[in-house]
Short mmCIF file of C-alpha atoms and ligand atoms in Angstrom, two decimals:
data_model
loop_
_atom_site.label_atom_id
_atom_site.label_comp_id
_atom_site.label_asym_id
_atom_site.label_seq_id
_atom_site.Cartn_x
_atom_site.Cartn_y
_atom_site.Cartn_z
CA MET I 1 0.00 0.00 0.00
CA SER I 2 1.22 3.53 -0.56
CA THR I 3 -0.17 7.04 -0.53
CA THR I 4 -0.84 8.61 -3.93
CA ASN I 5 -1.36 12.11 -5.21
CA SER I 6 -4.44 12.53 -7.34
CA PRO I 7 -4.26 14.67 -10.50
CA ILE I 8 -7.04 16.71 -8.91
CA THR I 9 -5.78 19.59 -6.79
CA ARG I 10 -7.25 21.21 -3.70
CA GLN I 11 -7.62 24.42 -5.68
CA SER I 12 -9.47 22.79 -8.58
CA VAL I 13 -11.98 21.23 -6.18
CA ILE I 14 -12.56 24.38 -4.13
CA ASP I 15 -12.89 26.57 -7.26
CA GLN I 16 -16.05 24.75 -8.23
CA TYR I 17 -17.83 25.92 -5.08
CA LEU I 18 -16.70 29.55 -4.98
CA PRO I 19 -17.97 32.64 -6.77
CA LYS I 20 -15.66 34.02 -9.50
CA THR I 21 -14.46 36.81 -7.26
CA VAL I 22 -14.49 37.22 -3.51
CA THR I 23 -14.60 40.40 -1.43
CA PRO I 24 -14.03 40.71 2.30
CA VAL I 25 -17.13 41.70 4.26
CA ALA I 26 -16.96 44.81 6.47
CA ASP I 27 -14.76 44.26 9.54
CA SER I 28 -17.74 45.07 11.78
CA MET I 29 -19.40 41.86 10.52
CA ASN I 30 -16.38 39.79 11.53
CA GLU I 31 -16.36 38.13 14.91
CA ALA I 32 -13.88 35.55 16.09
CA VAL I 33 -15.20 32.06 15.44
CA PHE I 34 -14.54 28.99 17.58
CA ALA I 35 -14.02 25.33 16.70
CA PRO I 36 -13.51 22.59 19.29
CA SER I 37 -10.65 20.15 19.27
CA ASN I 38 -11.63 16.50 18.89
CA ILE I 39 -10.24 13.12 19.79
CA ALA I 40 -10.93 10.11 17.66
CA LEU I 41 -12.38 6.97 19.23
CA CYS I 42 -11.83 5.26 15.88
CA LYS I 43 -8.73 6.84 14.37
CA TYR I 44 -7.95 8.20 10.94
CA TRP I 45 -4.58 6.72 10.05
CA GLY I 46 -3.41 6.58 6.43
CA LYS I 47 -4.34 8.52 3.31
CA ARG I 48 -5.57 7.27 -0.02
CA ASP I 49 -4.76 10.69 -1.46
CA ALA I 50 -2.15 13.03 0.01
CA GLU I 51 -3.10 16.20 -1.91
CA LEU I 52 -6.72 16.15 -0.74
CA ASN I 53 -6.14 14.36 2.59
CA LEU I 54 -8.50 11.54 1.68
CA PRO I 55 -8.41 8.79 4.29
CA ILE I 56 -8.08 5.04 3.87
CA ASN I 57 -10.71 4.51 6.60
CA SER I 58 -13.70 6.27 8.12
CA SER I 59 -13.28 7.58 11.66
CA LEU I 60 -15.36 8.70 14.62
CA SER I 61 -14.54 11.31 17.22
CA ILE I 62 -15.81 13.26 20.15
CA SER I 63 -15.38 17.02 20.30
CA LEU I 64 -13.75 18.57 23.35
CA ALA I 65 -16.34 21.25 24.19
CA HIS I 66 -14.55 24.48 25.23
CA LEU I 67 -11.05 23.28 24.31
CA GLY I 68 -10.13 24.42 20.84
CA THR I 69 -9.26 27.37 18.65
CA LYS I 70 -10.68 30.86 18.23
CA THR I 71 -9.83 32.65 14.98
CA SER I 72 -10.64 35.91 13.27
CA ILE I 73 -9.60 37.33 9.90
CA SER I 74 -9.54 41.00 9.01
CA VAL I 75 -8.01 43.06 6.23
CA ALA I 76 -4.37 43.81 7.17
CA ALA I 77 -3.39 47.46 7.52
CA GLY I 78 0.06 46.92 5.94
CA SER I 79 1.13 45.41 2.65
CA ASN I 80 1.83 41.89 4.00
CA ASP I 81 -0.25 39.06 5.31
CA GLU I 82 0.01 38.67 9.08
CA VAL I 83 -0.54 35.62 11.26
CA TRP I 84 -0.82 36.01 15.03
CA LEU I 85 -0.79 32.95 17.28
CA ASN I 86 -1.75 33.34 20.94
CA GLY I 87 -1.05 37.09 20.84
CA GLN I 88 2.31 36.86 19.06
CA LYS I 89 2.99 37.89 15.49
CA LEU I 90 4.68 35.07 13.59
CA ALA I 91 7.52 35.53 11.12
CA ALA I 92 6.39 35.31 7.48
CA ASP I 93 8.48 32.16 6.94
CA ASP I 94 7.16 30.42 10.06
CA LYS I 95 5.87 26.95 9.13
CA PHE I 96 2.51 27.45 10.82
CA ALA I 97 2.04 30.94 9.31
CA ARG I 98 2.79 29.62 5.83
CA LYS I 99 0.22 26.83 6.23
CA VAL I 100 -2.44 29.32 7.35
CA ILE I 101 -1.79 31.68 4.45
CA ALA I 102 -1.64 28.81 1.93
CA PHE I 103 -5.09 27.75 3.14
CA ILE I 104 -6.51 31.27 2.79
CA ASP I 105 -4.98 31.53 -0.70
CA LEU I 106 -7.23 28.64 -1.75
CA PHE I 107 -10.20 30.99 -1.23
CA ARG I 108 -8.69 34.40 -2.05
CA ARG I 109 -9.03 34.01 -5.81
CA GLY I 110 -6.00 36.20 -6.41
CA ALA I 111 -7.67 39.27 -4.86
CA GLU I 112 -5.36 42.13 -3.89
CA HIS I 113 -6.11 42.54 -0.18
CA ARG I 114 -3.77 41.27 2.57
CA VAL I 115 -5.15 39.51 5.63
CA LYS I 116 -4.50 39.62 9.35
CA VAL I 117 -5.28 36.26 10.96
CA GLU I 118 -5.52 36.14 14.72
CA THR I 119 -5.76 32.71 16.24
CA GLU I 120 -5.78 31.51 19.82
CA ASN I 121 -5.51 27.95 21.06
CA ASN I 122 -6.43 27.00 24.58
CA ILE I 123 -4.76 23.64 23.97
CA PRO I 124 -1.03 23.15 23.45
CA THR I 125 -0.09 23.53 19.76
CA ALA I 126 1.38 20.37 18.18
CA ALA I 127 1.36 18.22 21.30
CA GLY I 128 -0.82 15.42 20.00
CA LEU I 129 -3.83 17.19 21.48
CA ALA I 130 -5.23 17.79 18.02
CA SER I 131 -4.74 21.56 17.76
CA SER I 132 -4.48 21.25 13.96
CA ALA I 133 -8.02 19.85 13.92
CA SER I 134 -9.58 22.81 15.72
CA GLY I 135 -7.11 25.17 14.00
CA PHE I 136 -8.16 24.38 10.44
CA ALA I 137 -11.85 24.03 11.37
CA ALA I 138 -11.82 27.50 12.96
CA LEU I 139 -9.86 28.88 10.01
CA MET I 140 -12.41 27.45 7.57
CA LYS I 141 -15.27 29.03 9.52
CA ALA I 142 -13.37 32.33 9.66
CA VAL I 143 -12.71 32.26 5.89
CA ASP I 144 -16.39 31.52 5.27
CA GLN I 145 -17.35 34.52 7.37
CA PHE I 146 -14.61 36.84 6.05
CA TYR I 147 -15.70 36.38 2.43
CA GLY I 148 -19.42 36.00 3.25
CA LEU I 149 -19.45 32.65 1.43
CA GLN I 150 -22.14 30.94 3.53
CA LEU I 151 -20.96 27.51 2.47
CA PRO I 152 -22.95 24.59 3.93
CA LEU I 153 -21.19 22.90 6.87
CA LEU I 154 -20.66 19.70 4.89
CA GLN I 155 -18.66 21.62 2.28
CA GLN I 156 -16.75 23.43 4.99
CA SER I 157 -15.96 20.03 6.48
CA ALA I 158 -14.55 18.83 3.12
CA PHE I 159 -12.44 21.98 2.73
CA ALA I 160 -11.20 21.97 6.35
CA ARG I 161 -10.11 18.36 5.68
CA MET I 162 -7.73 19.66 3.02
CA GLY I 163 -5.93 21.62 5.75
CA SER I 164 -5.78 18.72 8.19
CA GLY I 165 -7.76 15.49 7.94
CA SER I 166 -9.06 15.53 11.49
CA ALA I 167 -10.25 19.14 11.02
CA SER I 168 -13.16 17.77 8.98
CA ARG I 169 -14.62 16.54 12.31
CA SER I 170 -14.00 19.72 14.31
CA LEU I 171 -16.83 21.69 12.69
CA TYR I 172 -19.26 20.07 15.12
CA GLU I 173 -19.90 19.30 18.80
CA GLY I 174 -20.42 15.86 20.30
CA PHE I 175 -19.89 12.60 18.43
CA VAL I 176 -18.84 13.10 14.81
CA GLU I 177 -18.29 10.59 12.03
CA TRP I 178 -16.02 11.27 9.07
CA GLN I 179 -17.04 9.13 6.11
CA MET I 180 -14.02 8.13 4.07
CA GLY I 181 -15.92 8.55 0.78
CA ILE I 182 -15.04 7.08 -2.59
CA ARG I 183 -15.12 10.02 -4.98
CA GLU I 184 -11.88 11.09 -6.61
CA ASP I 185 -12.50 14.76 -5.78
CA GLY I 186 -13.23 13.81 -2.16
CA MET I 187 -16.49 15.75 -1.93
CA ASP I 188 -18.11 12.76 -0.22
CA SER I 189 -15.23 12.53 2.29
CA ILE I 190 -16.98 14.68 4.85
CA ALA I 191 -17.90 14.61 8.51
CA ALA I 192 -21.29 14.96 10.14
CA PRO I 193 -22.48 14.86 13.76
CA LEU I 194 -24.24 11.83 15.26
CA ASP I 195 -27.60 12.34 16.88
CA CYS I 196 -26.66 11.39 20.45
CA VAL I 197 -26.20 13.25 23.70
CA TRP I 198 -24.38 11.45 26.51
CA PRO I 199 -24.00 13.93 29.40
CA GLU I 200 -22.36 11.40 31.76
CA LEU I 201 -19.43 10.83 29.42
CA LYS I 202 -16.15 12.47 30.51
CA VAL I 203 -12.76 12.89 28.87
CA GLY I 204 -9.64 13.41 30.98
CA LEU I 205 -6.36 14.78 29.64
CA VAL I 206 -3.16 13.23 30.96
CA LYS I 207 -0.44 15.60 29.81
CA VAL I 208 2.86 13.76 29.57
CA SER I 209 4.52 16.35 27.34
CA THR I 210 3.16 19.52 25.80
CA GLY I 211 6.20 20.25 23.62
CA PRO I 212 6.03 19.90 19.84
CA LYS I 213 6.39 16.32 18.63
CA ALA I 214 9.37 15.08 16.63
CA VAL I 215 7.36 13.50 13.80
CA ASP I 216 4.11 15.17 12.75
CA SER I 217 1.09 12.99 12.05
CA ARG I 218 1.25 13.57 8.28
CA SER I 219 4.81 12.12 8.03
CA GLY I 220 4.03 9.44 10.63
CA MET I 221 1.02 8.29 8.66
CA ASN I 222 2.91 8.17 5.38
CA ARG I 223 5.79 6.27 6.93
CA THR I 224 3.40 3.69 8.38
CA VAL I 225 1.45 3.20 5.16
CA ASP I 226 4.66 2.89 3.13
CA THR I 227 6.71 0.61 5.38
CA ALA I 228 4.58 -1.36 7.88
CA HIS I 229 3.22 -4.69 6.62
CA LEU I 230 1.06 -4.64 9.74
CA TYR I 231 -0.77 -1.67 8.24
CA GLN I 232 -2.60 -4.09 5.90
CA SER I 233 -4.82 -5.11 8.81
CA TRP I 234 -5.64 -1.54 9.87
CA PRO I 235 -8.60 -0.84 7.51
CA LEU I 236 -10.31 -4.03 8.74
CA GLN I 237 -9.73 -3.11 12.37
CA ALA I 238 -11.08 0.40 11.79
CA ALA I 239 -14.20 -0.82 9.98
CA ALA I 240 -15.01 -3.32 12.75
CA ASP I 241 -14.38 -0.71 15.46
CA LEU I 242 -16.57 1.85 13.75
CA GLU I 243 -19.49 -0.55 13.78
CA ARG I 244 -18.89 -1.41 17.44
CA LEU I 245 -18.77 2.29 18.33
CA HIS I 246 -22.08 2.92 16.55
CA ASN I 247 -23.63 0.16 18.64
CA ALA I 248 -22.01 1.42 21.84
CA ILE I 249 -23.29 4.96 21.24
CA ALA I 250 -26.81 3.82 20.26
CA ASP I 251 -27.08 1.61 23.40
CA LYS I 252 -25.06 3.95 25.69
CA ASP I 253 -22.89 0.91 26.37
CA PHE I 254 -19.85 2.52 27.99
CA THR I 255 -17.89 -0.72 28.35
CA LEU I 256 -18.14 -1.37 24.63
CA LEU I 257 -17.23 2.25 23.84
CA GLY I 258 -14.18 2.26 26.12
CA GLU I 259 -12.88 -1.15 25.09
CA THR I 260 -13.27 -0.36 21.42
CA ALA I 261 -11.60 3.06 21.64
CA GLU I 262 -8.64 1.72 23.62
CA GLN I 263 -8.08 -1.26 21.36
CA ASN I 264 -8.39 0.96 18.29
CA ALA I 265 -5.75 3.37 19.60
CA LEU I 266 -3.36 0.57 20.53
CA SER I 267 -3.85 -1.07 17.12
CA MET I 268 -2.97 2.20 15.41
CA HIS I 269 0.14 2.56 17.58
CA ALA I 270 1.08 -1.06 16.80
CA THR I 271 1.18 -0.18 13.09
CA MET I 272 3.42 2.81 13.86
CA ILE I 273 5.82 0.74 15.93
CA ALA I 274 5.99 -1.76 13.06
CA SER I 275 7.09 0.93 10.55
CA TRP I 276 10.63 1.66 9.53
CA PRO I 277 12.34 3.61 10.96
CA PRO I 278 10.18 2.71 13.97
CA LEU I 279 7.75 5.31 15.20
CA LEU I 280 7.05 5.33 18.91
CA TYR I 281 5.30 8.40 20.29
CA TRP I 282 5.17 6.99 23.83
CA GLN I 283 7.30 8.27 26.68
CA PRO I 284 8.02 6.17 29.78
CA GLU I 285 5.32 8.25 31.54
CA SER I 286 2.80 7.28 28.84
CA VAL I 287 3.40 3.60 29.54
CA ALA I 288 3.24 4.19 33.29
CA ALA I 289 -0.15 5.88 32.80
CA MET I 290 -1.42 2.95 30.71
CA GLN I 291 -0.37 0.50 33.42
CA ARG I 292 -2.10 2.59 36.06
CA ILE I 293 -5.28 2.58 33.98
CA TRP I 294 -5.18 -1.21 33.66
CA GLN I 295 -4.69 -1.49 37.45
CA VAL I 296 -7.65 0.83 38.04
CA ARG I 297 -9.76 -1.44 35.83
CA GLU I 298 -8.57 -4.52 37.71
CA VAL I 299 -10.04 -3.11 40.88
CA GLY I 300 -13.38 -2.52 39.20
CA THR I 301 -13.45 1.10 37.97
CA GLU I 302 -14.35 1.48 34.33
CA LEU I 303 -11.57 3.63 32.93
CA TYR I 304 -10.21 3.49 29.38
CA PHE I 305 -7.84 5.57 27.30
CA THR I 306 -7.09 6.65 23.78
CA MET I 307 -3.96 8.27 22.32
CA ASP I 308 -3.16 10.14 19.13
CA ALA I 309 0.20 10.75 17.48
CA GLY I 310 1.83 11.99 20.67
CA PRO I 311 2.73 10.89 24.20
CA ASN I 312 -0.41 12.22 25.94
CA LEU I 313 -3.35 10.08 26.99
CA LYS I 314 -7.02 10.92 26.90
CA LEU I 315 -9.03 9.05 29.53
CA LEU I 316 -12.61 7.97 29.03
CA PHE I 317 -14.90 7.45 32.01
CA LEU I 318 -18.40 8.15 33.28
CA ALA I 319 -19.35 10.93 35.70
CA ASP I 320 -19.89 8.59 38.66
CA ALA I 321 -16.26 7.36 38.40
CA GLU I 322 -14.73 10.85 38.32
CA GLU I 323 -13.83 11.04 42.00
CA GLN I 324 -12.20 7.62 41.90
CA VAL I 325 -10.30 8.44 38.69
CA ARG I 326 -9.00 11.68 40.21
CA THR I 327 -7.45 9.78 43.10
CA PHE I 328 -5.25 7.96 40.55
CA PHE I 329 -4.68 10.98 38.28
CA PRO I 330 -4.69 14.04 40.61
CA ASP I 331 -3.64 16.53 37.88
CA LEU I 332 -6.30 15.46 35.43
CA GLU I 333 -8.00 18.11 33.28
CA VAL I 334 -11.56 16.85 32.93
CA ILE I 335 -13.79 17.80 30.00
CA SER I 336 -17.53 17.25 29.74
CA PRO I 337 -18.15 17.02 25.98
CA PHE I 338 -21.93 17.25 26.42
CA ALA I 339 -22.14 19.77 29.26
O1 LIG Y 1 -5.45 15.41 10.95
P1 LIG Y 1 -4.07 15.02 11.21
O2 LIG Y 1 -3.24 15.04 9.96
O3 LIG Y 1 -3.44 15.82 12.32
O4 LIG Y 1 -4.05 13.49 11.68
C1 LIG Y 1 -4.69 13.06 12.85
C2 LIG Y 1 -4.29 11.67 13.18
C3 LIG Y 1 -4.74 11.15 14.54
O5 LIG Y 1 -4.90 12.21 15.46
C4 LIG Y 1 -3.66 10.22 15.07
C5 LIG Y 1 -6.02 10.34 14.44
C6 LIG Y 1 -7.31 11.09 14.32
O6 LIG Y 1 -8.24 10.51 13.75
O7 LIG Y 1 -7.44 12.21 14.80
#
């Protein structure tokens, strides 16, 4: 298996949904927009198309309520584009700034104006806590507002996906499913929310490291797809897990949800470890946390975890176990996705 680049470009797809010219709306109409971060219970790992970020498997996530990114776009006063991150102006050649401007260029249609993008994360950037998901989702919403495009959310989800795959899911609250799709232009590779509210469900963040990671998820994914024979089994695992998660959510079966999410995350990490050169995002503290979770389960508390491409763990538990869980993880940041 290997990742390909389709002859279709991001620009050629987006062009079909935009007016011929775009004009910024008055600044007074522009408010900062927010998109939540999300964590996948069934992970997206591997692309069938690298240009459009089309996935090899469908995935399912839960949005992290107030944790995410707030972004606004206005017309810049000077003659250059500006990107501000958490109150600091970034250098024009900064990697993050270039990604943001490249995304806006997809919608700018060559217009003359320069933009000032102000973005704030209340989650650590690039620490495996999915800030790129909320980042590109918020940027998509801000672009939509800045140019008065009023694109339907499903289209915004497809376009946010071109910035970062997991961003397709961050347009919504609660449980969200991203359908892999089969079209070459990816316009059926979109996310939509599931009709379920589960107020008792909690997510806990175990922060092992909040520094930037050595290998970003894009390179990690490509390396796994290209070099790990074990990856062959991943699409089957993901498809089975997705079905189990649908059942777990429909029946509010927390045991099934937790077991499935944890096994899915570990299966994804198994494919990474089996790549070459090997890819191991875990730190000793990550493994210690896993072992503590398994001990907690042994003594009868239902506690599960999931992990993305980073060393941090996200715990899954129900409200009535929170006190117990906090005794084992005193520094836990607890999120109520449905509060
Ligand atoms: O959207 P990306 O390119 O940051 O990739 C996200 C990959 C995982 O976080 C590991 C899985 C997922 O579905 O979010």
